[in-house]
Amino acid sequence: MNKRILIVDDESSIRMSLKDVLEYEGYETEEAPDGKAGLEKLKSSHFDAVLCDIRMPKMDGVELLKASFEFSDAPFIMISGHGTIDTAVDAIKKGAYDFIEKPIELNRLFITLRNAFEKSYLVKETKVLKKKISKEYEMIGKSIVFEDINNLIDKVAPSDARVLITGANGTGKEMVARKIHELSGRSSGPFVEVNCAAIPSELIESELFGHEKGSFTSAIKQHKGNFEQANGGTLFLDEIGDMSLSAQAKVLRALQENKFTRIGGEKEIPFNVRVVAATNKNLKEEIGKGTFREDLYHRLSVILIHVPLLRERAEDIPLLADYFLSDICQKQGRKVLTLEPGAIQHLQSMSWTGNVRELKNIIERLAILCDKTITKEDVKRYANW
């Protein structure tokens, strides 16, 4: 399908010239003699780009740009005369993609349009990807304990308060962290996850705070740590109960001062990060053993959220099972299977030592091995492989 371009200019000769050139190149065009008419066209039709003059009667180009945000995501390319360059630059600051001076140089016009289309494509792809990521980490349930967690997340997320999430492995602590991020004012920023249990103790400080080139034998170039990578967003410290005491001390200092120093560096680097931590350990017991710092615990646990075991919210199992089954069948490109009532009842009676993660794995196994309907016998046969 050909790209559609809206030409908004009060000079009919310029509109006609652009129309002829663009249609010769295979584009579809529409015209508007002023900003007000251009806005009406944007409200009623889809356009892939807008070529917009700045100085026009009734509504100028910058006013049209601002008004368009409510109706269209088409990139604006401002057309400016010599006396309006400053205005054109200001328009870019307010959301225009680019500007082209009059008289218009055609090669520049075509290159700018092509780049604008590419950027629009990338923006749309990013939105689709974010939706997929959000679906991957969607929280499912209707039990009282689940609703309590959701209500707490809704209250906490808009703030910048640090959150400590506790619960056994596989209960969904990461999903809670991601939902807090998505509902916060930092949702457009990065979400950086650090598995403190998976990183060797001698590397955790470099991972968190980064290092300068030559600061140790294998430091062949400068490395930005997780605190820098998460700037403006959320840093999720998963399994923080497994972090070494020396790293805990540095994290505590960073949280106290809102700045840190890379390994081998001298410059203090400020950061703007919300820290959400999670653990499967009882940190108060770890404090008693001397393996976790009490002052860090209090820094992290402004808000405490405990994620219960799956068997403690067994009424959510039918919803979770259906959700996983539908998602897995969709990804495999096959017709969605169904679970017999007896199969669901048996799933609800199981102990679920691996919690939600175990349930998802078993549903995936059943989706692969069963046809049409999953029975109670199927669950008994394949659940304990």
mmCIF file of C-alpha atoms in Angstrom:
data_model
loop_
_atom_site.group_PDB
_atom_site.id
_atom_site.type_symbol
_atom_site.label_atom_id
_atom_site.label_comp_id
_atom_site.label_asym_id
_atom_site.label_seq_id
_atom_site.Cartn_x
_atom_site.Cartn_y
_atom_site.Cartn_z
ATOM 1 C CA MET A 1 0.000 0.000 0.000
ATOM 2 C CA ASN A 2 1.365 3.423 -0.978
ATOM 3 C CA LYS A 3 2.331 5.886 1.743
ATOM 4 C CA ARG A 4 -0.136 8.730 2.231
ATOM 5 C CA ILE A 5 1.220 12.250 2.736
ATOM 6 C CA LEU A 6 -0.729 15.333 3.796
ATOM 7 C CA ILE A 7 0.567 18.637 2.370
ATOM 8 C CA VAL A 8 -0.437 21.678 4.436
ATOM 9 C CA ASP A 9 0.571 25.045 2.947
ATOM 10 C CA ASP A 10 -1.262 28.286 2.222
ATOM 11 C CA GLU A 11 0.540 28.719 -1.123
ATOM 12 C CA SER A 12 -1.306 26.716 -3.781
ATOM 13 C CA SER A 13 1.740 26.690 -6.087
ATOM 14 C CA ILE A 14 3.836 24.920 -3.451
ATOM 15 C CA ARG A 15 1.046 22.434 -2.732
ATOM 16 C CA MET A 16 0.663 21.595 -6.410
ATOM 17 C CA SER A 17 4.425 21.270 -6.971
ATOM 18 C CA LEU A 18 4.809 18.910 -3.999
ATOM 19 C CA LYS A 19 1.721 16.949 -5.055
ATOM 20 C CA ASP A 20 3.074 16.411 -8.588
ATOM 21 C CA VAL A 21 6.549 15.373 -7.392
ATOM 22 C CA LEU A 22 5.317 13.035 -4.650
ATOM 23 C CA GLU A 23 2.670 11.333 -6.760
ATOM 24 C CA TYR A 24 5.259 10.826 -9.506
ATOM 25 C CA GLU A 25 7.329 8.960 -6.882
ATOM 26 C CA GLY A 26 4.361 6.730 -6.051
ATOM 27 C CA TYR A 27 2.998 8.450 -2.934
ATOM 28 C CA GLU A 28 -0.667 9.290 -2.370
ATOM 29 C CA THR A 29 -1.291 12.892 -1.338
ATOM 30 C CA GLU A 30 -3.956 15.171 0.051
ATOM 31 C CA GLU A 31 -3.805 18.935 0.442
ATOM 32 C CA ALA A 32 -4.945 21.520 2.957
ATOM 33 C CA PRO A 33 -4.633 25.325 2.556
ATOM 34 C CA ASP A 34 -4.239 26.081 6.276
ATOM 35 C CA GLY A 35 -3.745 24.442 9.651
ATOM 36 C CA LYS A 36 -7.447 24.275 10.476
ATOM 37 C CA ALA A 37 -8.246 22.363 7.283
ATOM 38 C CA GLY A 38 -5.201 20.164 7.861
ATOM 39 C CA LEU A 39 -6.454 19.258 11.328
ATOM 40 C CA GLU A 40 -9.835 18.200 9.953
ATOM 41 C CA LYS A 41 -8.108 15.898 7.455
ATOM 42 C CA LEU A 42 -5.931 14.401 10.212
ATOM 43 C CA LYS A 43 -9.063 13.716 12.275
ATOM 44 C CA SER A 44 -10.831 11.911 9.442
ATOM 45 C CA SER A 45 -8.016 10.067 7.606
ATOM 46 C CA HIS A 46 -4.777 8.205 8.203
ATOM 47 C CA PHE A 47 -1.518 9.719 6.934
ATOM 48 C CA ASP A 48 2.013 8.345 7.070
ATOM 49 C CA ALA A 49 3.620 11.811 7.098
ATOM 50 C CA VAL A 50 2.702 15.507 7.067
ATOM 51 C CA LEU A 51 4.546 18.229 5.142
ATOM 52 C CA CYS A 52 3.555 21.373 6.979
ATOM 53 C CA ASP A 53 4.251 25.060 6.411
ATOM 54 C CA ILE A 54 4.798 27.136 9.535
ATOM 55 C CA ARG A 55 3.236 30.508 8.759
ATOM 56 C CA MET A 56 -0.382 30.017 7.716
ATOM 57 C CA PRO A 57 -3.743 31.721 8.345
ATOM 58 C CA LYS A 58 -6.350 30.432 10.848
ATOM 59 C CA MET A 59 -3.907 27.963 12.489
ATOM 60 C CA ASP A 60 -0.132 27.970 12.011
ATOM 61 C CA GLY A 61 2.052 24.891 11.614
ATOM 62 C CA VAL A 62 3.191 24.705 15.248
ATOM 63 C CA GLU A 63 -0.401 24.924 16.485
ATOM 64 C CA LEU A 64 -1.384 22.165 14.050
ATOM 65 C CA LEU A 65 1.525 20.028 15.279
ATOM 66 C CA LYS A 66 0.394 20.344 18.901
ATOM 67 C CA ALA A 67 -3.264 19.696 18.048
ATOM 68 C CA SER A 68 -2.393 16.622 15.954
ATOM 69 C CA PHE A 69 -1.004 14.632 18.882
ATOM 70 C CA GLU A 70 -4.548 13.778 19.967
ATOM 71 C CA PHE A 71 -5.516 12.318 16.576
ATOM 72 C CA SER A 72 -2.412 11.186 14.730
ATOM 73 C CA ASP A 73 1.089 9.804 15.204
ATOM 74 C CA ALA A 74 2.197 10.806 11.680
ATOM 75 C CA PRO A 75 5.646 12.447 11.667
ATOM 76 C CA PHE A 76 5.594 16.181 10.863
ATOM 77 C CA ILE A 77 8.191 17.645 8.491
ATOM 78 C CA MET A 78 8.038 21.413 8.769
ATOM 79 C CA ILE A 79 8.535 23.525 5.642
ATOM 80 C CA SER A 80 10.148 26.824 6.597
ATOM 81 C CA GLY A 81 11.229 29.997 4.861
ATOM 82 C CA HIS A 82 14.463 31.784 5.738
ATOM 83 C CA GLY A 83 12.736 33.960 8.302
ATOM 84 C CA THR A 84 11.237 31.047 10.237
ATOM 85 C CA ILE A 85 14.253 28.793 10.906
ATOM 86 C CA ASP A 86 14.203 29.537 14.636
ATOM 87 C CA THR A 87 10.512 28.669 14.703
ATOM 88 C CA ALA A 88 11.216 25.435 12.819
ATOM 89 C CA VAL A 89 13.887 24.441 15.329
ATOM 90 C CA ASP A 90 11.418 25.203 18.118
ATOM 91 C CA ALA A 91 8.856 22.973 16.348
ATOM 92 C CA ILE A 92 11.329 20.062 16.425
ATOM 93 C CA LYS A 93 11.693 20.556 20.170
ATOM 94 C CA LYS A 94 7.907 20.318 20.386
ATOM 95 C CA GLY A 95 7.695 17.062 18.447
ATOM 96 C CA ALA A 96 8.249 17.679 14.733
ATOM 97 C CA TYR A 97 10.481 15.121 13.008
ATOM 98 C CA ASP A 98 12.527 17.579 10.900
ATOM 99 C CA PHE A 99 12.346 20.769 8.877
ATOM 100 C CA ILE A 100 13.233 21.611 5.278
ATOM 101 C CA GLU A 101 14.001 25.109 4.068
ATOM 102 C CA LYS A 102 12.249 26.692 1.100
ATOM 103 C CA PRO A 103 12.933 26.419 -1.791
ATOM 104 C CA ILE A 104 12.721 22.659 -1.234
ATOM 105 C CA GLU A 105 15.607 20.517 -2.458
ATOM 106 C CA LEU A 106 14.006 17.288 -3.710
ATOM 107 C CA ASN A 107 16.758 14.849 -2.711
ATOM 108 C CA ARG A 108 16.641 16.224 0.822
ATOM 109 C CA LEU A 109 12.855 15.855 0.821
ATOM 110 C CA PHE A 110 12.913 12.201 -0.250
ATOM 111 C CA ILE A 111 15.689 11.275 2.207
ATOM 112 C CA THR A 112 13.834 12.989 5.061
ATOM 113 C CA LEU A 113 10.584 11.225 4.191
ATOM 114 C CA ARG A 114 12.300 7.847 4.006
ATOM 115 C CA ASN A 115 13.966 8.391 7.400
ATOM 116 C CA ALA A 116 10.670 9.550 8.908
ATOM 117 C CA PHE A 117 8.907 6.397 7.684
ATOM 118 C CA GLU A 118 11.680 4.219 9.117
ATOM 119 C CA LYS A 119 11.454 5.943 12.493
ATOM 120 C CA SER A 120 7.656 5.545 12.546
ATOM 121 C CA TYR A 121 8.057 1.846 11.789
ATOM 122 C CA LEU A 122 10.543 1.406 14.634
ATOM 123 C CA VAL A 123 8.270 3.274 17.060
ATOM 124 C CA LYS A 124 5.328 1.034 16.142
ATOM 125 C CA GLU A 125 7.461 -2.103 16.441
ATOM 126 C CA THR A 126 8.636 -0.960 19.867
ATOM 127 C CA LYS A 127 5.028 -0.498 21.003
ATOM 128 C CA VAL A 128 4.145 -3.993 19.777
ATOM 129 C CA LEU A 129 7.174 -5.436 21.553
ATOM 130 C CA LYS A 130 6.273 -3.676 24.793
ATOM 131 C CA LYS A 131 2.768 -5.131 24.588
ATOM 132 C CA LYS A 132 4.236 -8.607 24.102
ATOM 133 C CA ILE A 133 6.557 -8.110 27.070
ATOM 134 C CA SER A 134 3.658 -6.851 29.207
ATOM 135 C CA LYS A 135 1.593 -9.914 28.255
ATOM 136 C CA GLU A 136 4.518 -12.202 29.097
ATOM 137 C CA TYR A 137 4.547 -10.798 32.636
ATOM 138 C CA GLU A 138 0.796 -10.382 33.115
ATOM 139 C CA MET A 139 -0.457 -11.186 36.612
ATOM 140 C CA ILE A 140 -3.448 -13.554 36.681
ATOM 141 C CA GLY A 141 -5.749 -14.263 39.613
ATOM 142 C CA LYS A 142 -8.922 -13.386 41.529
ATOM 143 C CA SER A 143 -8.246 -14.770 45.016
ATOM 144 C CA ILE A 144 -8.389 -12.457 48.027
ATOM 145 C CA VAL A 145 -4.622 -12.623 48.603
ATOM 146 C CA PHE A 146 -4.005 -11.872 44.922
ATOM 147 C CA GLU A 147 -6.358 -8.891 44.975
ATOM 148 C CA ASP A 148 -4.624 -7.618 48.133
ATOM 149 C CA ILE A 149 -1.283 -7.672 46.286
ATOM 150 C CA ASN A 150 -2.778 -5.893 43.267
ATOM 151 C CA ASN A 151 -4.315 -3.190 45.456
ATOM 152 C CA LEU A 152 -1.001 -2.661 47.229
ATOM 153 C CA ILE A 153 0.847 -2.423 43.903
ATOM 154 C CA ASP A 154 -1.664 0.173 42.664
ATOM 155 C CA LYS A 155 -1.007 2.320 45.751
ATOM 156 C CA VAL A 156 2.765 1.916 45.767
ATOM 157 C CA ALA A 157 3.645 2.081 42.056
ATOM 158 C CA PRO A 158 3.094 5.841 41.474
ATOM 159 C CA SER A 159 5.535 6.706 44.258
ATOM 160 C CA ASP A 160 9.305 6.286 44.177
ATOM 161 C CA ALA A 161 9.336 4.282 47.416
ATOM 162 C CA ARG A 162 11.694 1.317 47.515
ATOM 163 C CA VAL A 163 9.945 -2.043 47.616
ATOM 164 C CA LEU A 164 11.101 -5.388 49.004
ATOM 165 C CA ILE A 165 9.252 -8.383 47.546
ATOM 166 C CA THR A 166 9.424 -11.657 49.454
ATOM 167 C CA GLY A 167 8.239 -15.136 48.550
ATOM 168 C CA ALA A 168 9.378 -18.616 47.553
ATOM 169 C CA ASN A 169 10.967 -19.398 44.194
ATOM 170 C CA GLY A 170 8.514 -19.431 41.313
ATOM 171 C CA THR A 171 5.745 -17.434 43.030
ATOM 172 C CA GLY A 172 5.998 -14.476 40.630
ATOM 173 C CA LYS A 173 8.164 -11.896 42.409
ATOM 174 C CA GLU A 174 9.558 -10.622 39.103
ATOM 175 C CA MET A 175 6.029 -10.058 37.781
ATOM 176 C CA VAL A 176 5.245 -7.924 40.820
ATOM 177 C CA ALA A 177 8.408 -5.898 40.204
ATOM 178 C CA ARG A 178 7.572 -5.398 36.532
ATOM 179 C CA LYS A 179 4.010 -4.341 37.295
ATOM 180 C CA ILE A 180 5.290 -1.775 39.793
ATOM 181 C CA HIS A 181 7.551 -0.421 37.041
ATOM 182 C CA GLU A 182 4.822 -0.387 34.371
ATOM 183 C CA LEU A 183 2.384 1.506 36.625
ATOM 184 C CA SER A 184 5.007 4.015 37.768
ATOM 185 C CA GLY A 185 6.064 7.337 36.324
ATOM 186 C CA ARG A 186 9.237 5.561 35.217
ATOM 187 C CA SER A 187 7.489 3.151 32.836
ATOM 188 C CA SER A 188 9.071 4.793 29.785
ATOM 189 C CA GLY A 189 12.521 4.317 31.334
ATOM 190 C CA PRO A 190 14.554 1.102 31.513
ATOM 191 C CA PHE A 191 13.772 -1.899 33.698
ATOM 192 C CA VAL A 192 17.112 -3.482 34.574
ATOM 193 C CA GLU A 193 17.116 -6.855 36.316
ATOM 194 C CA VAL A 194 20.081 -8.173 38.280
ATOM 195 C CA ASN A 195 20.091 -11.755 39.547
ATOM 196 C CA CYS A 196 22.359 -11.372 42.562
ATOM 197 C CA ALA A 197 22.514 -15.161 43.061
ATOM 198 C CA ALA A 198 23.784 -15.822 39.530
ATOM 199 C CA ILE A 199 26.703 -13.367 39.568
ATOM 200 C CA PRO A 200 29.937 -14.455 41.323
ATOM 201 C CA SER A 201 30.690 -12.364 44.420
ATOM 202 C CA GLU A 202 33.950 -11.075 42.899
ATOM 203 C CA LEU A 203 32.034 -9.665 39.891
ATOM 204 C CA ILE A 204 28.869 -8.290 41.502
ATOM 205 C CA GLU A 205 30.345 -4.868 42.302
ATOM 206 C CA SER A 206 31.545 -4.409 38.735
ATOM 207 C CA GLU A 207 28.136 -5.505 37.460
ATOM 208 C CA LEU A 208 26.304 -3.042 39.687
ATOM 209 C CA PHE A 209 28.580 -0.019 39.534
ATOM 210 C CA GLY A 210 30.720 -0.586 36.449
ATOM 211 C CA HIS A 211 34.487 -0.244 36.103
ATOM 212 C CA GLU A 212 37.099 1.840 34.345
ATOM 213 C CA LYS A 213 39.434 0.478 31.702
ATOM 214 C CA GLY A 214 42.472 -1.140 33.309
ATOM 215 C CA SER A 215 40.976 -1.243 36.810
ATOM 216 C CA PHE A 216 41.672 -4.994 36.922
ATOM 217 C CA THR A 217 43.252 -7.606 34.641
ATOM 218 C CA SER A 218 40.267 -8.323 32.394
ATOM 219 C CA ALA A 219 38.963 -4.727 32.319
ATOM 220 C CA ILE A 220 39.941 -4.027 28.703
ATOM 221 C CA LYS A 221 37.385 -1.225 28.319
ATOM 222 C CA GLN A 222 35.103 0.962 30.413
ATOM 223 C CA HIS A 223 31.889 -0.745 31.569
ATOM 224 C CA LYS A 224 28.725 1.008 32.741
ATOM 225 C CA GLY A 225 27.085 -0.826 35.612
ATOM 226 C CA ASN A 226 23.441 -1.573 36.315
ATOM 227 C CA PHE A 227 22.859 1.613 38.309
ATOM 228 C CA GLU A 228 23.876 3.680 35.258
ATOM 229 C CA GLN A 229 21.953 1.471 32.832
ATOM 230 C CA ALA A 230 18.776 1.855 34.917
ATOM 231 C CA ASN A 231 19.030 5.635 35.209
ATOM 232 C CA GLY A 232 15.565 7.157 34.911
ATOM 233 C CA GLY A 233 13.945 3.760 35.395
ATOM 234 C CA THR A 234 13.812 0.824 37.809
ATOM 235 C CA LEU A 235 16.627 -1.404 39.065
ATOM 236 C CA PHE A 236 15.355 -4.825 40.155
ATOM 237 C CA LEU A 237 17.752 -6.577 42.528
ATOM 238 C CA ASP A 238 16.496 -10.175 42.464
ATOM 239 C CA GLU A 239 17.641 -12.614 45.160
ATOM 240 C CA ILE A 240 19.316 -9.820 47.079
ATOM 241 C CA GLY A 241 19.665 -12.150 50.067
ATOM 242 C CA ASP A 242 22.530 -13.847 48.174
ATOM 243 C CA MET A 243 24.548 -10.651 47.731
ATOM 244 C CA SER A 244 27.963 -10.547 49.418
ATOM 245 C CA LEU A 245 28.447 -8.326 52.461
ATOM 246 C CA SER A 246 30.997 -6.138 50.665
ATOM 247 C CA ALA A 247 28.559 -5.509 47.810
ATOM 248 C CA GLN A 248 25.780 -4.832 50.317
ATOM 249 C CA ALA A 249 27.926 -2.136 51.907
ATOM 250 C CA LYS A 250 28.450 -0.411 48.552
ATOM 251 C CA VAL A 251 24.768 -0.647 47.633
ATOM 252 C CA LEU A 252 23.862 0.869 51.007
ATOM 253 C CA ARG A 253 26.252 3.755 50.489
ATOM 254 C CA ALA A 254 24.952 4.367 46.979
ATOM 255 C CA LEU A 255 21.349 4.438 48.223
ATOM 256 C CA GLN A 256 22.274 6.820 51.030
ATOM 257 C CA GLU A 257 24.143 9.272 48.795
ATOM 258 C CA ASN A 258 22.376 8.732 45.438
ATOM 259 C CA LYS A 259 25.759 8.453 43.755
ATOM 260 C CA PHE A 260 28.523 5.897 43.280
ATOM 261 C CA THR A 261 32.014 5.480 41.869
ATOM 262 C CA ARG A 262 32.987 2.934 39.224
ATOM 263 C CA ILE A 263 35.671 0.409 40.206
ATOM 264 C CA GLY A 264 39.016 2.030 39.442
ATOM 265 C CA GLY A 265 37.402 5.438 39.030
ATOM 266 C CA GLU A 266 37.538 8.641 41.040
ATOM 267 C CA LYS A 267 34.530 10.532 39.692
ATOM 268 C CA GLU A 268 31.291 10.246 41.658
ATOM 269 C CA ILE A 269 28.337 9.519 39.359
ATOM 270 C CA PRO A 270 24.834 10.618 40.450
ATOM 271 C CA PHE A 271 21.882 8.426 39.533
ATOM 272 C CA ASN A 272 18.088 8.587 39.473
ATOM 273 C CA VAL A 273 16.888 5.027 39.992
ATOM 274 C CA ARG A 274 14.036 3.364 41.824
ATOM 275 C CA VAL A 275 15.254 0.192 43.517
ATOM 276 C CA VAL A 276 12.953 -2.800 43.866
ATOM 277 C CA ALA A 277 14.470 -5.866 45.539
ATOM 278 C CA ALA A 278 13.286 -9.451 45.960
ATOM 279 C CA THR A 279 14.348 -12.463 47.958
ATOM 280 C CA ASN A 280 13.260 -16.016 48.745
ATOM 281 C CA LYS A 281 15.047 -15.827 52.108
ATOM 282 C CA ASN A 282 13.908 -14.578 55.500
ATOM 283 C CA LEU A 283 16.162 -11.524 55.703
ATOM 284 C CA LYS A 284 15.534 -11.019 59.419
ATOM 285 C CA GLU A 285 16.951 -14.503 60.016
ATOM 286 C CA GLU A 286 19.883 -13.653 57.729
ATOM 287 C CA ILE A 287 20.482 -10.484 59.773
ATOM 288 C CA GLY A 288 20.628 -12.642 62.909
ATOM 289 C CA LYS A 289 23.202 -14.894 61.210
ATOM 290 C CA GLY A 290 25.294 -11.891 60.226
ATOM 291 C CA THR A 291 24.922 -12.540 56.465
ATOM 292 C CA PHE A 292 22.717 -9.537 55.685
ATOM 293 C CA ARG A 293 23.056 -5.943 56.810
ATOM 294 C CA GLU A 294 20.209 -4.658 58.955
ATOM 295 C CA ASP A 295 20.698 -1.064 57.776
ATOM 296 C CA LEU A 296 20.390 -2.158 54.133
ATOM 297 C CA TYR A 297 17.251 -4.129 54.977
ATOM 298 C CA HIS A 298 15.624 -0.984 56.349
ATOM 299 C CA ARG A 299 16.706 0.998 53.288
ATOM 300 C CA LEU A 300 15.108 -1.528 50.954
ATOM 301 C CA SER A 301 11.925 -2.379 52.862
ATOM 302 C CA VAL A 302 10.051 0.928 52.809
ATOM 303 C CA ILE A 303 7.210 -1.158 51.363
ATOM 304 C CA LEU A 304 7.011 -4.916 51.914
ATOM 305 C CA ILE A 305 5.053 -7.138 49.511
ATOM 306 C CA HIS A 306 4.822 -10.861 50.206
ATOM 307 C CA VAL A 307 3.862 -13.154 47.323
ATOM 308 C CA PRO A 308 2.106 -16.283 48.644
ATOM 309 C CA LEU A 309 2.673 -19.892 47.610
ATOM 310 C CA LEU A 310 0.501 -21.131 44.750
ATOM 311 C CA ARG A 311 -1.200 -23.697 47.009
ATOM 312 C CA GLU A 312 -2.245 -20.802 49.255
ATOM 313 C CA ARG A 313 -4.266 -19.346 46.364
ATOM 314 C CA ALA A 314 -5.502 -22.564 44.727
ATOM 315 C CA GLU A 315 -8.637 -20.796 43.465
ATOM 316 C CA ASP A 316 -6.380 -18.952 40.990
ATOM 317 C CA ILE A 317 -5.127 -22.206 39.430
ATOM 318 C CA PRO A 318 -7.993 -22.558 36.878
ATOM 319 C CA LEU A 319 -7.402 -18.997 35.620
ATOM 320 C CA LEU A 320 -3.638 -19.479 35.461
ATOM 321 C CA ALA A 321 -3.941 -22.855 33.736
ATOM 322 C CA ASP A 322 -6.325 -21.486 31.085
ATOM 323 C CA TYR A 323 -4.115 -18.450 30.525
ATOM 324 C CA PHE A 324 -0.939 -20.533 30.121
ATOM 325 C CA LEU A 325 -2.695 -23.070 27.896
ATOM 326 C CA SER A 326 -4.090 -20.384 25.578
ATOM 327 C CA ASP A 327 -0.757 -18.539 25.400
ATOM 328 C CA ILE A 328 1.278 -21.690 24.719
ATOM 329 C CA CYS A 329 -1.118 -22.963 22.015
ATOM 330 C CA GLN A 330 -1.085 -19.555 20.340
ATOM 331 C CA LYS A 331 2.715 -19.489 20.274
ATOM 332 C CA GLN A 332 2.765 -23.008 18.830
ATOM 333 C CA GLY A 333 0.225 -22.031 16.163
ATOM 334 C CA ARG A 334 -2.288 -24.676 17.138
ATOM 335 C CA LYS A 335 -5.941 -24.768 18.218
ATOM 336 C CA VAL A 336 -6.397 -24.034 21.918
ATOM 337 C CA LEU A 337 -6.897 -27.164 24.024
ATOM 338 C CA THR A 338 -9.394 -27.400 26.883
ATOM 339 C CA LEU A 339 -9.047 -28.707 30.411
ATOM 340 C CA GLU A 340 -11.721 -31.064 31.756
ATOM 341 C CA PRO A 341 -13.165 -30.109 35.185
ATOM 342 C CA GLY A 342 -11.533 -33.221 36.663
ATOM 343 C CA ALA A 343 -8.148 -32.112 35.335
ATOM 344 C CA ILE A 344 -8.541 -28.688 36.923
ATOM 345 C CA GLN A 345 -9.582 -30.206 40.253
ATOM 346 C CA HIS A 346 -6.527 -32.442 40.243
ATOM 347 C CA LEU A 347 -4.279 -29.459 39.473
ATOM 348 C CA GLN A 348 -5.807 -27.649 42.452
ATOM 349 C CA SER A 349 -5.079 -30.589 44.741
ATOM 350 C CA MET A 350 -1.355 -30.717 43.948
ATOM 351 C CA SER A 351 1.289 -29.364 46.367
ATOM 352 C CA TRP A 352 3.109 -27.094 43.837
ATOM 353 C CA THR A 353 6.549 -26.916 45.424
ATOM 354 C CA GLY A 354 7.690 -24.996 42.336
ATOM 355 C CA ASN A 355 4.672 -22.665 42.487
ATOM 356 C CA VAL A 356 3.499 -20.752 39.374
ATOM 357 C CA ARG A 357 6.657 -21.614 37.456
ATOM 358 C CA GLU A 358 5.994 -25.331 37.967
ATOM 359 C CA LEU A 359 2.367 -24.932 36.886
ATOM 360 C CA LYS A 360 3.416 -23.179 33.678
ATOM 361 C CA ASN A 361 5.929 -25.945 32.872
ATOM 362 C CA ILE A 362 3.340 -28.681 33.428
ATOM 363 C CA ILE A 363 0.726 -26.894 31.293
ATOM 364 C CA GLU A 364 3.279 -26.553 28.497
ATOM 365 C CA ARG A 365 4.073 -30.276 28.761
ATOM 366 C CA LEU A 366 0.370 -31.151 28.616
ATOM 367 C CA ALA A 367 -0.149 -28.853 25.613
ATOM 368 C CA ILE A 368 2.589 -30.684 23.720
ATOM 369 C CA LEU A 369 1.606 -34.221 24.640
ATOM 370 C CA CYS A 370 -2.198 -34.062 24.633
ATOM 371 C CA ASP A 371 -4.832 -33.706 21.904
ATOM 372 C CA LYS A 372 -8.035 -31.641 22.030
ATOM 373 C CA THR A 373 -9.018 -32.159 25.680
ATOM 374 C CA ILE A 374 -6.742 -32.578 28.705
ATOM 375 C CA THR A 375 -8.192 -35.087 31.157
ATOM 376 C CA LYS A 376 -7.564 -35.857 34.818
ATOM 377 C CA GLU A 377 -5.694 -38.985 33.726
ATOM 378 C CA ASP A 378 -3.442 -36.862 31.486
ATOM 379 C CA VAL A 379 -2.551 -34.616 34.417
ATOM 380 C CA LYS A 380 -1.814 -37.626 36.651
ATOM 381 C CA ARG A 381 0.301 -39.219 33.928
ATOM 382 C CA TYR A 382 2.417 -36.246 32.874
ATOM 383 C CA ALA A 383 2.531 -33.927 35.897
ATOM 384 C CA ASN A 384 5.106 -35.971 37.805
ATOM 385 C CA TRP A 385 7.529 -36.717 34.992
#
